[in-house]
Coordinates of C-alpha atoms and ligand atoms in Angstrom, one line a residue:
M1267 CA -2.1 -24.4 -26.8
A1268 CA 0.5 -25.2 -24.2
E1269 CA 0.0 -27.0 -21.0
P1270 CA -1.9 -24.7 -18.6
L1271 CA 0.2 -23.2 -15.7
T1272 CA -1.5 -23.5 -12.3
L1273 CA -0.1 -21.8 -9.3
K1274 CA -1.1 -21.0 -5.8
L1275 CA -0.2 -17.7 -4.1
Q1276 CA -0.8 -16.3 -0.7
T1277 CA -2.0 -12.7 -0.3
L1278 CA 0.1 -10.6 2.2
T1279 CA -2.2 -7.6 2.1
P1280 CA -5.9 -7.4 1.1
L1281 CA -6.7 -8.1 -2.5
W1282 CA -9.2 -6.0 -4.2
T1283 CA -10.6 -6.7 -7.7
G1284 CA -13.7 -4.7 -7.5
G1285 CA -17.0 -5.5 -6.0
L1286 CA -20.4 -4.2 -4.9
D1287 CA -21.1 -2.6 -1.6
G1288 CA -17.5 -2.5 -0.5
K1289 CA -17.4 -6.3 -0.3
M1290 CA -15.5 -8.7 -2.4
E1291 CA -17.3 -12.0 -2.7
H1292 CA -15.6 -13.2 -5.9
I1293 CA -12.3 -12.6 -7.5
H1294 CA -12.9 -10.7 -10.7
A1295 CA -10.3 -11.9 -13.2
A1296 CA -10.8 -8.6 -15.1
G1297 CA -9.4 -6.7 -12.0
L1298 CA -6.3 -9.0 -12.0
I1299 CA -5.8 -8.6 -15.7
G1300 CA -6.1 -4.8 -15.5
S1301 CA -3.3 -4.7 -13.0
L1302 CA -1.1 -7.1 -15.0
R1303 CA -1.6 -5.0 -18.0
W1304 CA -0.6 -1.7 -16.2
W1305 CA 2.7 -3.2 -15.0
Y1306 CA 3.3 -4.9 -18.3
E1307 CA 2.9 -1.6 -20.2
A1308 CA 5.4 0.0 -17.8
L1309 CA 7.8 -2.8 -18.4
V1310 CA 7.5 -2.8 -22.2
R1311 CA 8.1 1.0 -22.3
G1312 CA 11.0 0.6 -20.0
L1313 CA 12.6 -2.0 -22.1
G1314 CA 12.2 0.0 -25.3
G1315 CA 9.0 -1.4 -26.7
Q1316 CA 5.8 0.3 -27.5
A1317 CA 2.6 0.4 -25.4
C1318 CA -0.4 2.5 -26.3
D1319 CA -2.5 4.2 -23.7
P1320 CA -5.6 2.0 -23.5
T1321 CA -7.4 4.6 -21.3
D1322 CA -7.2 7.0 -24.2
H1323 CA -10.1 6.2 -26.4
S1324 CA -9.3 8.5 -29.2
T1325 CA -8.7 6.3 -32.2
E1326 CA -5.3 7.8 -32.7
H1327 CA -3.8 6.0 -29.7
A1328 CA -5.8 2.9 -29.1
C1329 CA -4.6 -0.1 -31.2
N1330 CA -6.8 -1.7 -33.8
F1331 CA -6.0 -5.0 -35.5
D1332 CA -5.8 -4.6 -39.3
A1333 CA -6.3 -8.1 -40.7
E1334 CA -5.3 -7.0 -44.2
Q1335 CA -1.9 -5.6 -43.1
Y1336 CA -1.4 -8.8 -41.1
E1337 CA -1.9 -11.0 -44.2
K1338 CA 0.4 -8.7 -46.2
A1339 CA 3.2 -9.0 -43.6
A1340 CA 3.0 -12.9 -43.6
G1341 CA 6.8 -13.3 -44.1
L1342 CA 7.8 -11.3 -41.0
P1343 CA 8.5 -12.6 -37.5
Q1344 CA 5.3 -12.6 -35.4
R1345 CA 6.0 -9.5 -33.4
A1346 CA 6.9 -7.4 -36.4
R1347 CA 3.9 -8.8 -38.2
L1348 CA 1.6 -7.7 -35.5
R1349 CA 3.3 -4.3 -35.3
A1350 CA 2.6 -4.0 -39.1
A1351 CA -1.0 -4.9 -38.3
G1352 CA -1.2 -2.0 -35.9
L1353 CA -0.7 -3.6 -32.5
C1354 CA 1.7 -2.3 -29.8
D1355 CA 3.6 -4.8 -27.7
A1356 CA 1.0 -4.6 -24.9
C1357 CA -2.0 -5.1 -27.1
Q1358 CA -0.2 -8.1 -28.8
L1359 CA -0.4 -9.9 -25.4
F1360 CA -3.5 -8.3 -23.8
G1361 CA -5.6 -7.9 -26.9
A1362 CA -7.2 -4.9 -28.7
T1363 CA -10.1 -4.4 -31.0
G1364 CA -10.0 -7.3 -33.4
W1365 CA -7.3 -9.2 -31.5
R1366 CA -8.1 -11.4 -28.5
R1367 CA -5.9 -11.6 -25.4
R1368 CA -3.3 -14.4 -25.8
F1369 CA -4.1 -16.0 -22.5
R1370 CA -6.9 -16.7 -20.2
L1371 CA -6.6 -16.3 -16.5
D1372 CA -8.8 -18.3 -14.1
A1373 CA -8.8 -17.3 -10.5
M1374 CA -10.2 -19.3 -7.6
M1375 CA -10.3 -18.3 -3.9
G1376 CA -8.8 -21.0 -1.7
Q1377 CA -8.8 -20.8 2.1
G1378 CA -9.3 -17.2 3.1
A1379 CA -11.7 -14.6 4.3
A1380 CA -12.6 -10.9 4.2
A1381 CA -9.7 -8.9 5.6
W1382 CA -12.1 -7.9 8.3
P1383 CA -15.8 -8.5 9.0
G1384 CA -18.5 -6.3 7.7
D1385 CA -18.3 -3.9 4.8
Q1386 CA -17.2 -0.8 6.6
P1387 CA -13.9 0.8 5.7
I1388 CA -11.2 1.5 8.3
N1389 CA -10.4 5.1 8.5
L1390 CA -6.7 5.9 9.0
R1391 CA -6.4 9.6 10.0
P1392 CA -3.0 10.8 11.0
H1393 CA -2.9 13.8 13.3
D1394 CA -3.7 17.1 11.7
R1395 CA -5.6 15.4 8.9
T1396 CA -9.3 16.0 8.5
R1397 CA -10.1 13.0 6.2
G1398 CA -7.2 10.6 5.9
W1399 CA -7.4 7.3 4.1
Y1400 CA -10.3 4.8 4.0
L1401 CA -9.4 1.1 3.6
Q1402 CA -11.9 -1.2 2.1
P1403 CA -11.9 -4.7 3.5
G1404 CA -10.7 -6.7 0.5
W1405 CA -9.9 -10.3 0.8
M1406 CA -7.0 -12.3 2.2
G1407 CA -6.0 -15.9 1.7
E1408 CA -4.9 -18.4 -0.8
L1409 CA -5.5 -17.8 -4.4
A1410 CA -5.2 -20.4 -7.2
L1411 CA -4.5 -19.0 -10.6
T1412 CA -4.5 -20.9 -13.9
L1413 CA -2.9 -19.5 -17.0
I1414 CA -4.2 -21.0 -20.3
G1415 CA -2.9 -20.1 -23.7
E1416 CA 0.1 -20.2 -26.0
E1417 CA 3.5 -21.0 -24.4
Q1418 CA 5.0 -17.6 -25.2
A1419 CA 2.0 -15.8 -23.6
I1420 CA 2.2 -18.0 -20.5
G1421 CA 5.9 -17.3 -20.3
Q1422 CA 5.5 -13.6 -20.5
V1423 CA 2.9 -13.5 -17.7
A1424 CA 4.9 -15.9 -15.6
A1425 CA 7.9 -13.6 -15.8
L1426 CA 5.7 -10.7 -14.9
L1427 CA 4.3 -12.5 -11.9
L1428 CA 7.8 -13.2 -10.6
F1429 CA 8.5 -9.5 -10.8
L1430 CA 5.3 -8.5 -9.2
E1431 CA 5.8 -10.9 -6.3
Q1432 CA 8.9 -8.9 -5.4
W1433 CA 8.0 -5.4 -6.3
G1434 CA 4.3 -5.0 -7.1
G1435 CA 1.0 -6.8 -6.6
L1436 CA -2.2 -7.9 -8.1
G1437 CA -5.6 -6.2 -8.4
A1438 CA -6.7 -2.7 -7.8
K1439 CA -5.8 -0.2 -5.1
Q1440 CA -2.1 -1.0 -5.3
Q1441 CA -1.3 2.6 -4.5
F1442 CA -2.8 1.9 -1.1
G1443 CA -0.7 -1.2 -0.6
Y1444 CA -3.3 -3.7 -1.7
G1445 CA -2.6 -6.9 -3.6
A1446 CA 0.9 -7.8 -2.3
F1447 CA 1.4 -11.6 -2.5
R1448 CA 3.9 -14.4 -1.9
L1449 CA 4.7 -17.5 -3.8
D1450 CA 6.4 -20.4 -1.9
L1451 CA 9.6 -21.9 -3.3
Q1452 CA 7.9 -24.6 -5.2
E1453 CA 5.6 -22.2 -6.9
Q1454 CA 8.5 -19.9 -7.7
A1455 CA 10.3 -22.8 -9.3
A1456 CA 7.2 -23.7 -11.4
L1457 CA 7.0 -20.1 -12.7
N1458 CA 10.8 -20.0 -13.3
R1459 CA 10.6 -23.1 -15.5
R1460 CA 7.9 -21.5 -17.7
A1461 CA 8.9 -17.9 -17.6
S1462 CA 10.4 -16.3 -20.7
F1463 CA 10.4 -12.7 -21.9
M1464 CA 11.1 -11.4 -25.4
L1465 CA 13.0 -8.1 -25.1
P1466 CA 11.3 -5.6 -27.2
G1467 CA 14.6 -4.0 -28.1
G1468 CA 15.1 -0.5 -29.4
Q1469 CA 14.8 2.8 -27.5
Q1470 CA 11.7 4.8 -27.2
P1471 CA 11.7 8.3 -25.7
R1472 CA 10.3 8.6 -22.3
G1473 CA 6.8 10.0 -22.1
A1474 CA 4.2 10.8 -19.5
L1475 CA 3.0 7.2 -19.2
P1476 CA 4.3 4.7 -16.7
D1477 CA 7.8 3.6 -17.8
L1478 CA 9.9 1.3 -15.6
R1479 CA 12.9 3.6 -16.3
D1480 CA 11.2 6.3 -14.2
F1481 CA 10.5 3.9 -11.3
T1482 CA 12.4 3.7 -8.0
F1483 CA 11.5 0.6 -5.9
F1484 CA 12.3 0.7 -2.2
Q1485 CA 12.3 -1.9 0.5
V1486 CA 12.8 -1.5 4.2
R1487 CA 13.4 -4.5 6.5
F1488 CA 13.4 -4.1 10.2
R1489 CA 13.3 -6.1 13.4
P1490 CA 11.3 -4.3 16.0
A1491 CA 12.2 -4.9 19.6
R1492 CA 8.5 -5.1 20.6
P1493 CA 5.8 -7.0 18.9
E1494 CA 3.3 -4.1 19.5
W1495 CA 5.5 -1.6 17.7
W1496 CA 2.7 -0.8 15.3
A1497 CA 0.1 0.3 17.9
Q1498 CA 1.5 3.8 18.2
V1499 CA 2.0 4.5 14.5
D1500 CA 0.3 7.8 13.4
G1501 CA -3.1 7.2 11.9
I1502 CA -3.2 3.7 13.5
R1503 CA -3.1 4.7 17.2
Q1504 CA -6.2 6.9 16.6
V1505 CA -8.2 3.9 15.6
R1506 CA -8.1 2.6 19.2
Q1507 CA -11.1 4.9 19.9
R1508 CA -13.2 2.8 17.6
P1509 CA -13.2 -0.7 19.2
D1510 CA -14.5 -2.6 16.2
Q1511 CA -11.9 -1.2 13.8
W1512 CA -9.2 -1.5 16.4
Q1513 CA -10.0 -5.2 16.7
S1514 CA -9.7 -5.6 13.0
L1515 CA -6.3 -3.9 12.9
T1516 CA -5.1 -6.0 15.8
R1517 CA -6.1 -9.2 14.0
L1518 CA -4.4 -8.0 10.8
A1519 CA -1.2 -7.2 12.7
Q1520 CA -1.3 -10.7 14.4
Q1521 CA -1.5 -12.1 10.9
G1522 CA 1.5 -10.0 9.9
A1523 CA 0.0 -7.1 7.9
V1524 CA 0.0 -3.5 9.2
P1525 CA -1.2 -0.5 7.0
V1526 CA 1.7 1.8 7.8
N1527 CA 1.4 3.6 4.5
A1528 CA -0.9 6.3 5.7
A1529 CA 1.7 7.4 8.2
L1530 CA 4.5 7.3 5.7
K1531 CA 2.7 9.3 3.0
N1532 CA 1.6 11.8 5.6
H1533 CA 5.2 12.2 6.8
W1534 CA 6.6 12.6 3.3
R1535 CA 3.9 14.9 2.1
Y1536 CA 3.3 17.2 5.0
G1537 CA 6.6 17.0 6.9
Q1538 CA 8.7 18.5 4.1
P1539 CA 9.0 21.9 2.4
W1540 CA 8.0 21.0 -1.2
P1541 CA 8.4 23.8 -3.7
S1542 CA 4.6 24.2 -4.4
R1543 CA 1.2 22.7 -3.7
E1544 CA 1.2 21.6 -7.3
I1545 CA 4.3 19.5 -6.9
E1546 CA 2.9 18.1 -3.6
A1547 CA -0.2 17.1 -5.5
W1548 CA 1.8 15.7 -8.3
L1549 CA 3.8 13.5 -5.9
F1550 CA 1.1 12.4 -3.5
G1551 CA -2.1 12.8 -5.5
I1552 CA -5.2 14.9 -5.1
L1553 CA -8.9 14.4 -5.2
R1554 CA -10.8 17.6 -5.5
G1555 CA -13.8 18.2 -7.6
D1556 CA -13.0 17.0 -11.1
I1557 CA -9.3 16.8 -10.5
R1558 CA -8.1 13.3 -9.7
L1559 CA -4.4 12.7 -9.7
R1560 CA -3.0 9.4 -8.4
S1561 CA -0.2 9.3 -5.9
K1562 CA 3.2 8.6 -7.6
V1563 CA 4.8 7.5 -4.3
N1564 CA 3.3 4.3 -3.0
P1565 CA 4.6 2.6 0.1
G1566 CA 3.1 -0.7 0.8
W1567 CA 2.0 -2.2 4.2
A1568 CA 4.4 -3.6 6.7
V1569 CA 4.4 -7.3 6.2
R1570 CA 5.9 -9.9 8.6
A1571 CA 8.2 -12.6 7.1
A1572 CA 8.6 -16.1 8.3
D1573 CA 11.7 -15.2 10.2
G1574 CA 9.9 -12.6 12.3
S1575 CA 11.4 -9.5 10.5
W1576 CA 9.0 -7.0 8.9
H1577 CA 9.3 -5.6 5.3
I1578 CA 7.8 -2.6 3.6
T1579 CA 8.0 -2.6 -0.2
G1580 CA 6.9 0.2 -2.4
W1581 CA 7.6 2.3 -5.5
A1582 CA 7.8 5.8 -6.7
W1583 CA 7.0 6.6 -10.3
L1584 CA 8.6 10.0 -11.1
P1585 CA 8.2 10.9 -14.8
R1586 CA 9.8 14.0 -16.2
D1587 CA 6.5 15.4 -17.5
A1588 CA 5.1 18.9 -18.0
E1589 CA 4.2 19.4 -14.3
S1590 CA 7.4 18.2 -12.9
R1591 CA 10.0 19.4 -15.4
P1592 CA 10.7 22.8 -13.9
H1593 CA 11.5 21.3 -10.5
Y1594 CA 12.4 17.7 -11.5
D1595 CA 15.9 17.3 -10.2
A1596 CA 15.3 19.0 -6.9
V1597 CA 12.0 17.2 -6.3
V1598 CA 13.2 13.7 -7.3
G1599 CA 16.4 14.3 -5.3
Q1600 CA 14.5 15.3 -2.3
M1601 CA 12.1 12.3 -2.6
C1602 CA 14.9 9.8 -3.0
R1603 CA 16.7 11.3 0.0
L1604 CA 13.5 10.9 2.1
L1605 CA 13.1 7.3 0.9
G1606 CA 16.7 6.5 2.0
E1607 CA 16.5 8.4 5.3
R1608 CA 16.8 6.0 8.2
A1609 CA 15.7 8.5 10.9
G1610 CA 12.5 9.3 9.0
W1611 CA 11.5 5.7 8.7
Q1612 CA 12.3 5.0 12.4
S1613 CA 10.3 8.0 13.7
T1614 CA 7.3 7.4 11.4
L1615 CA 7.2 3.7 12.3
N1616 CA 7.6 4.5 16.0
L1617 CA 10.8 2.4 16.1
V1618 CA 13.1 5.0 17.7
G1619 CA 15.2 3.2 20.3
A1620 CA 13.1 0.1 19.7
V1621 CA 14.6 -1.5 16.6
Q1622 CA 17.2 -4.3 16.4
S1623 CA 18.0 -3.7 12.7
L1624 CA 16.8 -1.6 9.8
E1625 CA 18.0 -1.9 6.2
I1626 CA 16.9 0.3 3.3
T1627 CA 17.3 -0.7 -0.3
L1628 CA 16.5 1.6 -3.2
T1629 CA 16.5 0.1 -6.8
N1630 CA 16.0 1.7 -10.1
G1631 CA 13.1 0.1 -12.0
L1632 CA 15.2 -1.5 -14.8
D1633 CA 17.7 -2.9 -12.2
A1634 CA 14.8 -4.4 -10.3
W1635 CA 13.5 -6.1 -13.5
N1636 CA 17.0 -7.3 -14.5
A1637 CA 17.6 -8.9 -11.1
V1638 CA 14.4 -10.9 -11.5
A1639 CA 15.2 -11.7 -15.2
R1640 CA 18.6 -13.1 -14.2
Q1641 CA 16.9 -15.6 -11.9
V1642 CA 14.8 -17.0 -14.6
S1643 CA 16.3 -20.2 -16.0
G1644 CA 14.2 -20.0 -19.1
G1645 CA 16.6 -17.3 -20.4
I1646 CA 14.8 -14.0 -20.4
G1647 CA 16.0 -11.7 -23.1
Ligands
ZN116 ZN1 -1.9 -1.0 -28.0

């Protein structure tokens, strides 16, 4: 066992790790670990390693630790030995039947509170929408995490956390912009010192499961001319008719968090001529009867930085799967054009004529990872 790694982070948008009655009174470590695993799998696949689909319970796909094969493979390096024993790269770290997770994660709430009082969701309903999006309160504040385990396991999770601070998040509902967080410089340095990442190596064909090679990360930074820029954003301005919810949104904006993602998704989804309703559902998700398809394009909330500028970070996961293949190049081309289109961001965010600067960055998933990996002094790869 290595020395535990303790770090503090600050949530930028509400954190959601599951809870009863729409409230979140405790941090459920399982919710944090589930999100770490999802991103880790995408990373492993993107880097050429293997990750099974743990949501697929057919024995063919889920990993099972075979102790006999493990003994037989005693001479091999640990990763190859565990492969021989039936564990993919993700299960080697996160555990599988017969093999425990290589680290423990303790999470403690520090100073913080529910993102808004009560347990009622805030409904963001852009014009022309009948239902819109429902935001659960979640929790915002300071979170203390402790990683306990073998040095290599701590190193892998530390590297992942550095990546997620820039491009992802923690906990559930990340497709609604939840779980974004910030580490101060001291905490970043502490993670950097411990971070390490074994490159899986090799090349696996891309499949229908999340793979960092199929991700595009985007970030928009802007300086609005007016502090109240957000009050007229579609889906938000309609909340003014509900005073309690409006007060909650106003308080969030004062804290530097604005859920602009409903307006962005609405603009991208309904403001464009997509080739078919199926492609539209493939990109932006659908919930109808038994059909539940998650959105693949996930803008985060607008978050205010210490220097007063605002940032929106998000990602699009666009796999070449059975549904997308016939239209893939056209659809992905159109989506990336939209993500890079200044005028669309400005009009959707109500910044036309009221912005001092606006920069857009698009980054391929592997490039985003490599940029983080280069910063790690521990020598990732
Ligand atoms: Zn596995």
